[in-house]
Short mmCIF file of C-alpha atoms and ligand atoms in Angstrom, two decimals:
data_model
loop_
_atom_site.label_atom_id
_atom_site.label_comp_id
_atom_site.label_asym_id
_atom_site.label_seq_id
_atom_site.Cartn_x
_atom_site.Cartn_y
_atom_site.Cartn_z
CA MET A 1 58.60 3.55 -59.41
CA LEU A 2 56.99 4.54 -62.87
CA PRO A 3 57.31 2.35 -66.24
CA GLU A 4 59.51 3.58 -68.47
CA PRO A 5 58.09 3.30 -72.28
CA ASP A 6 61.41 2.81 -73.78
CA VAL A 7 61.32 1.82 -77.65
CA GLN A 8 64.18 -0.43 -77.70
CA LEU A 9 63.63 -2.00 -74.66
CA CYS A 10 60.29 -2.85 -75.35
CA HIS A 11 60.88 -4.29 -78.82
CA ALA A 12 63.60 -6.58 -76.88
CA LEU A 13 60.86 -7.03 -74.18
CA ALA A 14 58.42 -8.55 -76.89
CA SER A 15 61.00 -10.35 -78.49
CA ASP A 16 61.87 -12.44 -75.21
CA LEU A 17 58.29 -13.05 -74.43
CA ARG A 18 57.53 -14.23 -77.92
CA ALA A 19 60.77 -16.74 -77.77
CA ALA A 20 59.20 -18.24 -74.93
CA GLY A 21 55.63 -18.56 -76.37
CA TYR A 22 54.39 -16.18 -73.65
CA ALA A 23 50.60 -16.67 -74.62
CA SER A 24 47.45 -16.98 -72.62
CA ALA A 25 47.03 -20.71 -74.13
CA ALA A 26 50.39 -21.81 -73.46
CA LEU A 27 50.20 -20.09 -69.68
CA ARG A 28 46.71 -22.21 -69.11
CA ASP A 29 48.13 -25.34 -70.28
CA ALA A 30 51.20 -24.86 -68.13
CA TRP A 31 49.18 -24.32 -65.06
CA GLY A 32 45.86 -25.79 -65.71
CA ALA A 33 42.21 -24.64 -66.52
CA GLN A 34 41.48 -24.38 -62.58
CA ALA A 35 44.38 -22.66 -61.38
CA ASP A 36 43.87 -20.63 -64.61
CA ASP A 37 40.19 -19.46 -63.43
CA ALA A 38 41.65 -19.41 -60.05
CA VAL A 39 44.43 -16.80 -61.07
CA ALA A 40 41.30 -14.69 -62.40
CA ARG A 41 39.93 -14.53 -59.21
CA GLY A 42 43.07 -13.38 -57.72
CA LEU A 43 43.84 -16.94 -56.03
CA ARG A 44 47.57 -17.62 -57.57
CA GLY A 45 48.53 -20.67 -55.34
CA PRO A 46 47.24 -23.23 -57.80
CA ALA A 47 49.14 -21.77 -60.33
CA GLU A 48 52.42 -21.51 -58.40
CA ARG A 49 52.24 -24.99 -57.47
CA ALA A 50 51.72 -26.27 -60.81
CA LEU A 51 54.66 -24.42 -61.67
CA ALA A 52 56.88 -25.81 -59.28
CA GLY A 53 60.13 -27.59 -60.23
CA ARG A 54 59.78 -25.72 -63.87
CA ASP A 55 62.74 -23.29 -64.85
CA ASP A 56 61.71 -22.92 -68.89
CA ALA A 57 61.53 -18.96 -69.76
CA LEU A 58 57.51 -19.98 -70.18
CA ALA A 59 57.21 -20.68 -66.18
CA VAL A 60 59.89 -18.14 -65.09
CA LEU A 61 57.98 -15.63 -66.76
CA GLY A 62 54.40 -16.87 -65.47
CA ARG A 63 55.67 -16.57 -61.99
CA LEU A 64 57.46 -13.17 -62.29
CA TRP A 65 54.79 -11.06 -64.43
CA GLY A 66 51.90 -13.93 -64.65
CA LEU A 67 51.69 -14.22 -60.47
CA GLY A 68 53.79 -11.52 -59.27
CA LEU A 69 56.26 -13.51 -57.71
CA THR A 70 59.81 -13.40 -57.06
CA VAL A 71 62.59 -15.50 -59.23
CA SER A 72 66.13 -15.52 -58.99
CA ARG A 73 68.14 -13.32 -61.02
CA ALA A 74 69.76 -16.28 -63.07
CA GLU A 75 66.34 -17.58 -63.94
CA ALA A 76 64.96 -14.00 -65.06
CA ASP A 77 68.29 -13.40 -66.98
CA ALA A 78 67.76 -16.90 -68.96
CA ALA A 79 64.26 -16.55 -69.58
CA LEU A 80 64.78 -12.59 -70.99
CA PRO A 81 67.83 -13.31 -73.11
CA THR A 82 67.56 -9.94 -75.30
CA LEU A 83 66.24 -7.86 -72.73
CA GLY A 84 67.93 -9.25 -69.80
CA VAL A 85 67.01 -8.36 -66.05
CA ASP A 86 69.05 -5.01 -66.53
CA GLY A 87 66.54 -3.83 -69.13
CA ALA A 88 63.38 -5.32 -67.44
CA ALA A 89 64.66 -3.12 -64.50
CA ALA A 90 65.09 -0.14 -66.85
CA LEU A 91 61.66 -0.35 -68.02
CA GLY A 92 60.39 -0.04 -64.46
CA LEU A 93 58.97 -3.78 -64.80
CA VAL A 94 61.59 -5.71 -62.14
CA ALA A 95 63.23 -4.67 -58.85
CA LEU A 96 66.38 -6.09 -58.24
CA ASP A 97 67.15 -7.41 -54.80
CA ALA A 98 71.07 -7.61 -55.15
CA ASP A 99 72.10 -9.19 -51.96
CA ALA A 100 69.77 -12.16 -52.01
CA GLY A 101 70.62 -12.76 -55.91
CA ARG A 102 66.51 -12.17 -56.59
CA VAL A 103 64.06 -10.43 -58.92
CA ARG A 104 61.19 -8.65 -57.83
CA PRO A 105 57.89 -7.80 -60.08
CA ALA A 106 57.18 -4.40 -60.07
CA VAL A 107 54.09 -4.86 -62.77
CA LEU A 108 51.95 -7.81 -63.96
CA VAL A 109 52.52 -8.53 -67.56
CA ARG A 110 49.52 -10.99 -68.71
CA PRO A 111 48.88 -12.15 -72.11
CA GLN A 112 45.67 -11.19 -73.14
CA ALA A 113 43.85 -13.22 -76.29
CA PHE A 114 41.12 -10.97 -78.12
CA ALA A 115 39.27 -11.95 -81.10
CA ASP A 116 37.10 -9.65 -83.26
CA GLU A 117 36.25 -9.01 -86.93
CA GLU A 118 39.67 -7.91 -87.65
CA GLY A 119 40.57 -11.64 -86.66
CA GLU A 120 42.44 -12.67 -83.21
CA VAL A 121 45.58 -11.01 -81.65
CA GLU A 122 47.35 -11.93 -78.31
CA TRP A 123 48.94 -8.64 -76.72
CA TRP A 124 50.69 -8.58 -73.92
CA ILE A 125 49.68 -6.25 -71.03
CA ALA A 126 51.75 -4.38 -68.36
CA SER A 127 49.57 -3.00 -65.28
CA ASP A 128 49.92 -2.69 -61.43
CA LEU A 129 50.58 -5.47 -59.30
CA ASP A 130 47.11 -6.92 -58.17
CA GLU A 131 45.85 -7.67 -54.47
CA ALA A 132 47.40 -10.76 -54.67
CA ALA A 133 50.46 -10.13 -55.48
CA LEU A 134 50.95 -7.10 -53.07
CA GLY A 135 49.14 -9.45 -50.32
CA GLY A 136 47.16 -6.68 -49.57
CA PRO A 137 44.71 -3.98 -50.49
CA LEU A 138 45.50 -1.89 -53.36
CA PRO A 139 47.41 1.88 -53.32
CA GLU A 140 45.24 4.82 -54.55
CA ASP A 141 47.39 5.11 -57.76
CA HIS A 142 46.58 1.35 -58.84
CA VAL A 143 46.73 0.86 -62.56
CA LEU A 144 44.15 -1.63 -63.21
CA GLY A 145 44.94 -4.35 -65.77
CA VAL A 146 42.45 -5.89 -67.99
CA GLY A 147 39.28 -7.03 -66.15
CA GLY A 148 35.76 -7.80 -66.31
CA ALA A 149 34.32 -4.64 -67.03
CA SER A 150 37.76 -3.91 -69.43
CA GLN A 151 36.69 -7.03 -71.45
CA THR A 152 32.72 -6.48 -71.44
CA LEU A 153 33.30 -2.69 -72.76
CA ALA A 154 36.08 -4.14 -75.49
CA ARG A 155 33.59 -7.07 -76.61
CA LEU A 156 30.59 -4.45 -76.74
CA GLN A 157 32.74 -2.16 -79.14
CA LEU A 158 30.97 -1.54 -82.51
CA THR A 159 32.61 -2.69 -84.95
CA ARG A 160 32.71 -0.19 -87.45
CA ARG A 161 35.50 1.46 -88.61
CA GLY A 162 36.15 5.26 -88.57
CA GLY A 163 39.27 7.92 -89.08
CA THR A 164 39.91 8.84 -84.89
CA ALA A 165 38.72 7.74 -81.36
CA LEU A 166 39.23 8.75 -77.94
CA ASP A 167 39.54 6.42 -75.25
CA LEU A 168 38.57 8.57 -71.95
CA GLY A 169 40.29 7.16 -68.79
CA THR A 170 42.62 4.91 -70.44
CA GLY A 171 44.39 2.81 -67.79
CA CYS A 172 46.72 0.13 -69.32
CA GLY A 173 45.47 1.32 -72.73
CA ILE A 174 43.24 -1.65 -73.64
CA GLN A 175 40.33 0.00 -75.01
CA ALA A 176 42.85 2.30 -77.17
CA LEU A 177 44.43 -0.88 -78.55
CA ARG A 178 40.94 -2.53 -79.42
CA LEU A 179 40.08 0.55 -80.72
CA ARG A 180 42.95 1.15 -83.12
CA ARG A 181 42.15 -1.82 -84.77
CA LEU A 182 39.21 -0.04 -86.18
CA VAL A 183 40.06 3.50 -86.56
CA ASP A 184 43.99 5.27 -88.09
CA ARG A 185 43.88 7.22 -84.85
CA VAL A 186 43.54 7.33 -81.15
CA VAL A 187 43.66 9.74 -78.40
CA ALA A 188 43.97 8.28 -74.97
CA THR A 189 43.60 10.39 -71.73
CA ASP A 190 43.81 9.76 -68.31
CA ILE A 191 44.57 11.69 -65.07
CA SER A 192 47.23 9.48 -64.13
CA GLU A 193 50.39 9.86 -65.54
CA ARG A 194 51.33 6.26 -64.59
CA ALA A 195 48.79 4.94 -66.51
CA LEU A 196 49.61 6.88 -69.56
CA ARG A 197 53.04 5.69 -69.29
CA PHE A 198 51.33 1.79 -69.15
CA THR A 199 49.38 2.98 -72.12
CA ARG A 200 52.55 3.79 -73.97
CA LEU A 201 54.73 0.97 -72.90
CA ASN A 202 51.56 -1.47 -73.96
CA ALA A 203 51.35 0.12 -77.29
CA LEU A 204 55.28 -0.53 -77.96
CA LEU A 205 55.21 -3.92 -76.55
CA ASN A 206 52.50 -4.84 -79.04
CA ASP A 207 54.00 -2.72 -81.84
CA VAL A 208 50.86 -0.70 -81.93
CA ASP A 209 51.58 3.07 -83.51
CA GLY A 210 48.98 5.86 -83.72
CA ILE A 211 48.06 5.95 -80.15
CA ASP A 212 48.65 9.50 -78.41
CA THR A 213 48.31 9.68 -74.68
CA ARG A 214 47.14 12.93 -72.88
CA LEU A 215 47.09 13.75 -69.55
CA GLY A 216 44.02 15.78 -67.67
CA SER A 217 40.82 15.38 -66.37
CA LEU A 218 37.73 13.82 -68.22
CA PHE A 219 37.56 15.92 -71.43
CA GLU A 220 39.89 18.61 -70.89
CA PRO A 221 43.10 17.20 -73.01
CA VAL A 222 40.88 17.33 -76.09
CA GLY A 223 39.62 20.87 -76.01
CA ASP A 224 37.18 21.04 -78.71
CA GLU A 225 38.08 18.03 -81.15
CA THR A 226 35.57 15.78 -82.19
CA PHE A 227 35.76 11.82 -82.87
CA ASP A 228 34.22 9.23 -84.89
CA ARG A 229 34.61 6.82 -81.95
CA VAL A 230 34.43 7.21 -78.39
CA ALA A 231 34.93 4.28 -75.68
CA SER A 232 35.33 4.93 -71.92
CA ASN A 233 35.47 2.93 -68.93
CA PRO A 234 35.16 5.53 -66.77
CA PRO A 235 36.06 5.53 -62.94
CA PHE A 236 32.13 4.88 -62.41
CA VAL A 237 32.26 3.47 -58.54
CA ILE A 238 30.15 5.63 -56.46
CA THR A 239 32.11 6.49 -53.24
CA PRO A 240 31.37 8.25 -49.87
CA ARG A 241 33.48 11.27 -49.73
CA VAL A 242 34.09 11.08 -46.57
CA GLU A 243 37.78 10.71 -44.36
CA GLY A 244 39.32 7.05 -44.24
CA VAL A 245 37.29 6.33 -47.67
CA PRO A 246 40.03 5.52 -49.83
CA ALA A 247 39.32 7.09 -53.20
CA TYR A 248 41.09 4.62 -56.07
CA GLU A 249 41.91 6.31 -59.19
CA TYR A 250 40.95 3.38 -61.67
CA ARG A 251 37.50 3.40 -60.40
CA ASP A 252 36.64 6.45 -58.41
CA GLY A 253 36.67 9.71 -60.52
CA GLY A 254 36.08 11.89 -57.35
CA MET A 255 32.99 13.34 -57.82
CA GLU A 256 29.80 12.98 -55.38
CA GLY A 257 27.67 9.86 -56.44
CA ASP A 258 27.37 9.53 -60.09
CA ALA A 259 28.16 12.92 -61.03
CA LEU A 260 31.44 11.30 -63.13
CA VAL A 261 29.42 9.07 -65.39
CA ALA A 262 26.58 11.70 -65.97
CA THR A 263 29.45 14.31 -66.92
CA VAL A 264 30.77 12.08 -69.46
CA ILE A 265 27.48 11.41 -70.95
CA ARG A 266 26.72 15.07 -70.60
CA GLU A 267 29.68 16.42 -72.43
CA VAL A 268 30.57 13.41 -75.04
CA GLY A 269 28.24 14.48 -77.72
CA ALA A 270 30.30 17.79 -78.34
CA HIS A 271 32.80 15.13 -78.95
CA LEU A 272 31.26 13.04 -81.63
CA ALA A 273 31.76 14.00 -85.79
CA PRO A 274 28.52 13.68 -87.13
CA GLY A 275 27.51 9.99 -87.43
CA GLY A 276 29.99 9.67 -84.49
CA ILE A 277 29.17 6.89 -81.75
CA ALA A 278 30.17 6.98 -78.03
CA GLN A 279 30.10 3.49 -75.81
CA SER A 280 30.49 3.94 -72.26
CA LEU A 281 29.98 1.58 -69.22
CA GLY A 282 28.53 3.49 -66.05
CA ASN A 283 26.67 3.18 -62.73
CA TRP A 284 23.59 5.32 -62.04
CA GLU A 285 21.60 5.91 -59.03
CA TYR A 286 18.10 5.28 -58.10
CA HIS A 287 16.24 8.04 -55.56
CA ASP A 288 13.15 7.74 -54.32
CA GLY A 289 10.72 8.45 -57.20
CA GLU A 290 13.51 8.64 -59.75
CA SER A 291 14.36 5.51 -61.43
CA GLY A 292 18.07 5.22 -62.90
CA LEU A 293 17.33 4.83 -66.67
CA ASP A 294 15.42 7.98 -66.46
CA ARG A 295 17.95 9.63 -64.80
CA VAL A 296 20.42 8.61 -67.42
CA SER A 297 17.87 9.85 -70.11
CA GLY A 298 18.26 13.47 -68.39
CA TRP A 299 22.08 13.43 -69.17
CA VAL A 300 21.75 12.60 -72.88
CA GLY A 301 22.29 15.79 -74.69
CA ASP A 302 19.54 17.12 -77.01
CA GLY A 303 19.61 15.63 -80.72
CA LEU A 304 21.88 12.91 -79.57
CA ASP A 305 20.54 9.44 -80.26
CA ALA A 306 20.99 7.01 -77.26
CA TRP A 307 20.61 3.21 -76.52
CA VAL A 308 21.21 2.58 -73.12
CA ILE A 309 20.94 -0.85 -71.59
CA GLU A 310 21.05 -1.89 -67.90
CA ARG A 311 22.40 -5.08 -66.72
CA GLU A 312 21.59 -5.07 -63.17
CA VAL A 313 20.28 -3.17 -60.20
CA LEU A 314 22.07 -3.75 -56.65
CA ASP A 315 20.28 -2.32 -53.30
CA PRO A 316 22.88 -0.01 -51.43
CA LEU A 317 24.00 -2.81 -49.21
CA ALA A 318 25.21 -5.28 -52.08
CA TYR A 319 26.76 -2.15 -54.26
CA ALA A 320 28.83 -1.39 -50.67
CA GLU A 321 30.20 -4.99 -50.13
CA LEU A 322 31.01 -5.18 -53.81
CA TRP A 323 33.00 -2.26 -53.89
CA VAL A 324 34.54 -2.31 -50.30
CA ARG A 325 36.18 -6.15 -51.43
CA ASP A 326 37.10 -4.55 -54.25
CA GLY A 327 39.05 -2.37 -52.90
CA GLY A 328 40.93 -5.25 -51.02
CA THR A 329 39.40 -5.13 -47.59
CA VAL A 330 38.25 -8.24 -46.33
CA PRO A 331 34.62 -9.46 -44.80
CA GLY A 332 34.85 -9.78 -41.08
CA THR A 333 37.02 -6.96 -40.27
CA PRO A 334 36.46 -3.92 -38.31
CA ALA A 335 37.61 -2.09 -41.47
CA TYR A 336 35.28 -3.99 -43.89
CA ALA A 337 32.37 -3.40 -41.62
CA ARG A 338 33.26 0.83 -40.96
CA LEU A 339 33.54 1.12 -44.81
CA VAL A 340 30.19 -0.83 -45.40
CA GLU A 341 28.55 1.81 -42.95
CA ALA A 342 30.09 4.73 -44.86
CA TRP A 343 28.52 3.75 -48.00
CA LEU A 344 25.25 3.41 -46.62
CA GLU A 345 25.31 6.38 -44.67
CA ASP A 346 26.20 8.19 -48.05
CA PHE A 347 23.59 6.58 -49.75
CA ALA A 348 20.72 7.31 -47.11
CA ARG A 349 21.88 10.87 -47.34
CA ARG A 350 20.97 11.59 -50.64
CA GLY A 351 18.17 9.20 -50.74
CA VAL A 352 19.83 6.43 -53.08
CA THR A 353 17.62 3.30 -53.13
CA GLY A 354 20.01 1.46 -55.66
CA VAL A 355 22.46 1.47 -58.44
CA GLY A 356 21.63 0.35 -61.75
CA PHE A 357 24.54 -0.80 -63.81
CA GLY A 358 25.02 -0.83 -67.89
CA TYR A 359 25.87 0.41 -71.04
CA VAL A 360 25.31 3.64 -73.11
CA LEU A 361 25.32 4.22 -76.66
CA VAL A 362 25.09 7.75 -77.60
CA ARG A 363 25.50 8.76 -81.30
CA ARG A 364 25.50 11.96 -83.09
CA PRO A 365 23.01 11.52 -86.01
CA LEU A 366 23.69 12.17 -89.63
CA ALA A 367 21.53 15.06 -91.05
CA GLY A 368 18.22 13.41 -91.94
CA SER A 369 19.07 10.10 -90.58
CA PRO A 370 16.44 8.37 -88.02
CA THR A 371 16.71 9.20 -84.45
CA LEU A 372 16.89 6.12 -81.95
CA THR A 373 15.89 6.42 -78.14
CA ARG A 374 16.00 3.47 -76.46
CA TYR A 375 16.55 2.67 -72.81
CA GLU A 376 15.80 -0.93 -71.61
CA ARG A 377 16.95 -3.51 -68.89
CA VAL A 378 18.09 -6.59 -70.32
CA ALA A 379 19.85 -9.31 -68.23
CA GLY A 380 21.11 -11.85 -70.29
CA GLY A 381 24.13 -12.65 -72.77
CA GLY A 382 27.56 -11.32 -72.32
CA GLU A 383 29.65 -13.98 -73.53
CA ALA A 384 30.61 -12.96 -76.93
CA GLY A 385 30.29 -10.43 -80.06
CA PHE A 386 27.96 -8.47 -78.47
CA GLY A 387 29.74 -5.68 -80.57
CA PRO A 388 28.69 -7.41 -83.86
CA HIS A 389 25.56 -7.79 -82.64
CA LEU A 390 24.95 -4.26 -81.55
CA ALA A 391 26.28 -3.07 -84.88
CA ASP A 392 23.51 -5.47 -86.59
CA CYS A 393 20.94 -4.24 -84.76
CA LEU A 394 21.75 -0.11 -85.06
CA ALA A 395 21.78 -0.56 -89.01
CA ALA A 396 18.52 -2.98 -88.67
CA HIS A 397 16.93 -0.09 -86.79
CA ASP A 398 18.26 2.84 -89.30
CA ARG A 399 17.09 0.60 -91.98
CA ALA A 400 13.80 -0.12 -90.40
CA ALA A 401 13.04 3.65 -89.15
CA LEU A 402 13.10 4.63 -92.63
CA LEU A 403 10.59 2.33 -93.97
CA ASP A 404 6.96 2.93 -93.69
CA ASP A 405 4.42 0.20 -93.04
CA ASP A 406 3.69 -0.52 -96.81
CA ASP A 407 7.57 -0.62 -97.10
CA LEU A 408 8.25 -2.68 -94.05
CA ALA A 409 5.44 -4.94 -95.47
CA ASP A 410 7.34 -5.55 -99.03
CA SER A 411 10.81 -6.51 -97.36
CA VAL A 412 11.91 -9.91 -96.97
CA LEU A 413 13.12 -11.01 -93.69
CA ARG A 414 14.97 -13.60 -92.25
CA VAL A 415 14.63 -15.29 -88.42
CA ALA A 416 18.56 -14.84 -87.03
CA PRO A 417 19.90 -18.63 -86.78
CA ASP A 418 20.21 -18.25 -82.82
CA VAL A 419 16.63 -17.82 -82.42
CA THR A 420 14.64 -20.90 -81.12
CA GLU A 421 11.02 -20.92 -80.03
CA ALA A 422 9.83 -22.78 -76.71
CA ARG A 423 5.89 -23.49 -76.50
CA HIS A 424 4.69 -23.95 -73.20
CA HIS A 425 1.39 -25.94 -73.01
CA ARG A 426 -1.18 -26.42 -69.90
CA PRO A 427 -1.00 -30.62 -69.09
CA GLY A 428 -3.56 -32.00 -71.69
CA GLU A 429 -3.98 -28.80 -73.84
CA GLY A 430 -3.29 -28.91 -77.48
CA ASP A 431 -3.02 -25.26 -77.81
CA PRO A 432 -0.08 -23.60 -76.25
CA SER A 433 -0.33 -21.27 -73.43
CA VAL A 434 2.69 -19.40 -73.64
CA ILE A 435 5.21 -19.37 -76.85
CA GLU A 436 8.56 -17.72 -76.47
CA LEU A 437 11.13 -16.62 -79.05
CA ARG A 438 14.35 -16.92 -77.37
CA GLN A 439 17.85 -15.82 -78.94
CA GLY A 440 20.95 -17.50 -78.19
CA GLY A 441 23.74 -15.13 -78.68
CA GLY A 442 23.59 -11.47 -78.79
CA PHE A 443 21.57 -9.99 -75.31
CA ALA A 444 20.00 -13.39 -75.42
CA ARG A 445 16.84 -12.02 -74.94
CA THR A 446 13.24 -14.17 -74.33
CA ILE A 447 10.20 -12.42 -75.82
CA GLU A 448 6.65 -13.96 -75.45
CA VAL A 449 4.79 -14.00 -78.99
CA ASP A 450 1.26 -14.75 -79.91
CA PRO A 451 0.53 -17.57 -82.57
CA ALA A 452 0.44 -15.03 -85.36
CA LEU A 453 3.66 -13.54 -84.68
CA ALA A 454 5.19 -16.82 -84.08
CA ALA A 455 4.26 -17.95 -87.16
CA LEU A 456 5.16 -15.29 -88.93
CA VAL A 457 9.03 -15.29 -87.11
CA GLY A 458 8.85 -19.29 -88.36
CA ALA A 459 8.04 -18.08 -92.08
CA CYS A 460 10.58 -15.62 -92.44
CA ASP A 461 13.24 -17.78 -94.31
CA GLY A 462 14.40 -14.57 -96.83
CA ASP A 463 11.73 -15.86 -99.68
CA LEU A 464 8.47 -14.13 -99.33
CA PRO A 465 7.84 -10.13 -98.27
CA VAL A 466 6.24 -9.74 -94.50
CA GLY A 467 3.19 -8.60 -96.14
CA THR A 468 2.46 -11.93 -98.18
CA LEU A 469 3.10 -14.02 -95.20
CA VAL A 470 0.94 -11.82 -93.07
CA ASP A 471 -1.52 -12.32 -95.31
CA ALA A 472 -1.71 -16.06 -95.49
CA ILE A 473 -1.53 -16.40 -92.05
CA ALA A 474 -4.86 -14.21 -91.59
CA GLN A 475 -6.39 -16.42 -94.03
CA LEU A 476 -4.91 -19.28 -92.20
CA MET A 477 -6.22 -17.72 -88.65
CA GLU A 478 -9.56 -16.39 -90.10
CA VAL A 479 -8.62 -12.93 -89.13
CA ASP A 480 -9.07 -9.77 -90.88
CA ALA A 481 -5.57 -9.35 -92.94
CA ALA A 482 -5.09 -5.54 -92.32
CA HIS A 483 -6.03 -5.79 -88.99
CA LEU A 484 -3.38 -8.23 -88.47
CA ARG A 485 -0.92 -6.10 -90.40
CA ALA A 486 -1.23 -3.13 -88.05
CA ASP A 487 -1.33 -5.39 -85.34
CA VAL A 488 2.11 -7.28 -86.12
CA LEU A 489 4.26 -4.80 -88.29
CA PRO A 490 5.07 -2.71 -85.24
CA ARG A 491 6.66 -5.63 -83.28
CA VAL A 492 8.41 -6.85 -86.46
CA ARG A 493 10.30 -3.38 -86.24
CA GLU A 494 10.95 -4.20 -82.34
CA LEU A 495 12.41 -7.79 -83.68
CA LEU A 496 14.59 -6.40 -86.00
CA VAL A 497 16.26 -3.83 -83.55
CA THR A 498 16.77 -6.31 -80.99
CA GLY A 499 18.09 -9.27 -83.56
CA PHE A 500 15.62 -11.78 -84.02
CA LEU A 501 15.06 -10.83 -87.42
CA SER A 502 17.01 -9.51 -90.29
CA PHE A 503 16.84 -7.69 -93.60
CA GLU A 504 17.49 -10.80 -96.21
CA ASP A 505 19.57 -8.10 -98.92
C1 SAM B 1 37.76 1.44 -64.93
S1 SAM B 1 39.47 2.43 -65.38
C2 SAM B 1 39.25 1.80 -66.87
C3 SAM B 1 40.89 1.44 -67.83
C4 SAM B 1 40.38 0.85 -68.86
N1 SAM B 1 40.04 1.72 -69.98
C5 SAM B 1 39.78 -0.17 -69.04
O1 SAM B 1 39.00 -0.66 -69.73
O2 SAM B 1 40.65 -0.99 -68.25
C6 SAM B 1 38.97 4.32 -65.09
C7 SAM B 1 40.40 5.21 -65.56
O3 SAM B 1 40.00 6.28 -65.70
C8 SAM B 1 41.10 7.14 -65.06
N2 SAM B 1 40.44 8.35 -64.39
C9 SAM B 1 40.04 8.92 -63.21
N3 SAM B 1 39.32 9.86 -63.13
C10 SAM B 1 39.33 10.08 -64.50
C11 SAM B 1 38.83 11.91 -64.54
N4 SAM B 1 38.36 12.58 -64.19
N5 SAM B 1 39.39 11.85 -66.07
C12 SAM B 1 39.83 11.12 -66.87
N6 SAM B 1 40.37 9.91 -66.35
C13 SAM B 1 40.21 9.55 -65.30
C14 SAM B 1 41.63 5.81 -63.94
O4 SAM B 1 42.78 6.57 -63.68
C15 SAM B 1 41.45 5.10 -64.54
O5 SAM B 1 42.61 4.33 -65.74
#
């Protein structure tokens, strides 16, 4: 059954969901925090138990579309006074078991709270029934709901306005909805007609216009159009191309190894307007003698800026187990062992020694603007505020890159409010042997600094220029001021790009 994104019926559904108070916080209250966390892990028993005996609209809708359980027709009709069960069936969201008077969920419709600089929103996102609701492995055409990776990319998106955006591989449409808050028009593409129907339905349900859905692979549906923003959570999972290994549309682009992510990164530059920025999640392979980050740098087109952040690297076995389990095959079964073996054979045959996971930002620089090339490993952070942080870091990079050292010395800087300092002393010794600066937000970076840089950062309170502060520190430490400037200023640039320091005005 395909979702049928009908305008009137979607509005009726939105009205019923609103009237029922069907929202993230209300559901979490209804079934409790622990049960809510369990639902996110795919365990719905505790939530079901918490709702037992309740027949109010929130509980009925929570059972039906929050957990994917059947409810009685009478309960469902009462919970959907405007849409009715027949309307929900016409939208493709339920199936009717007429003899038994039961209503079966055909999809999940979950509330999704989201906050950005534009404010807070609560969306309802329809997607396919998950493993818990299906009671087994997912079908290959499964359309994913809002998962951990979706939320990571949504939070990572730069909070920068633009005219047009592309969401490549839109799935249920979450990135498109997110982008539409910042741009006037979003093109959302997918190879799955089912996914595009979910995207249209979710846009109607949440009263979001300006999302144009297009069917097709990679950049084919957009021809030579260019965009101010591109976001893609592509099907990046590396999957062996052998008989008997399922190829899920939502996570597997049908190419060998990391070729799909490579293609997205290689081709995205041609679809960026000047100053345009693409952000993508990705997996990349490590081969004997070739680091994954070097591999990614080979994919970025000439003349483009790149900032690539690798969050973690998994060894082949850990990678295989992660994705075999994700597909719904349970450890301890023969199928699990067989699939893990297929992954290990594929990796061994192609000389893959590990797989990196991270974020890729590609920018088409404006004429005359500074260029950016950063490939780094950063393991920390991730809870919130990635997008604004990254936007600030990018702006600081661009500004600092236009300053020579004298200009930088004339700049007034301020230490970010989330930065703390840790000093480690050998027992009994007065001077620290290690000084660290730690970032509380952003990517939660920790860097080791020497006493001069620690003193400078501590003194950056938005008052005196950096050069004046460095000269005073040189005097106190009885070292040559010019030498200290030359030593410290490159590191000040790095502290600006990583968000430890910011320009005062
Ligand atoms: C990991 S899901 C991401 C869904 C959604 N954007 C999100 O962030 O949750 C990847 C999506 O890419 C789609 N896809 C797979 N192969 C594709 C291709 N060659 N071109 C475009 N989209 C593709 C899948 O159907 C799926 O909807």
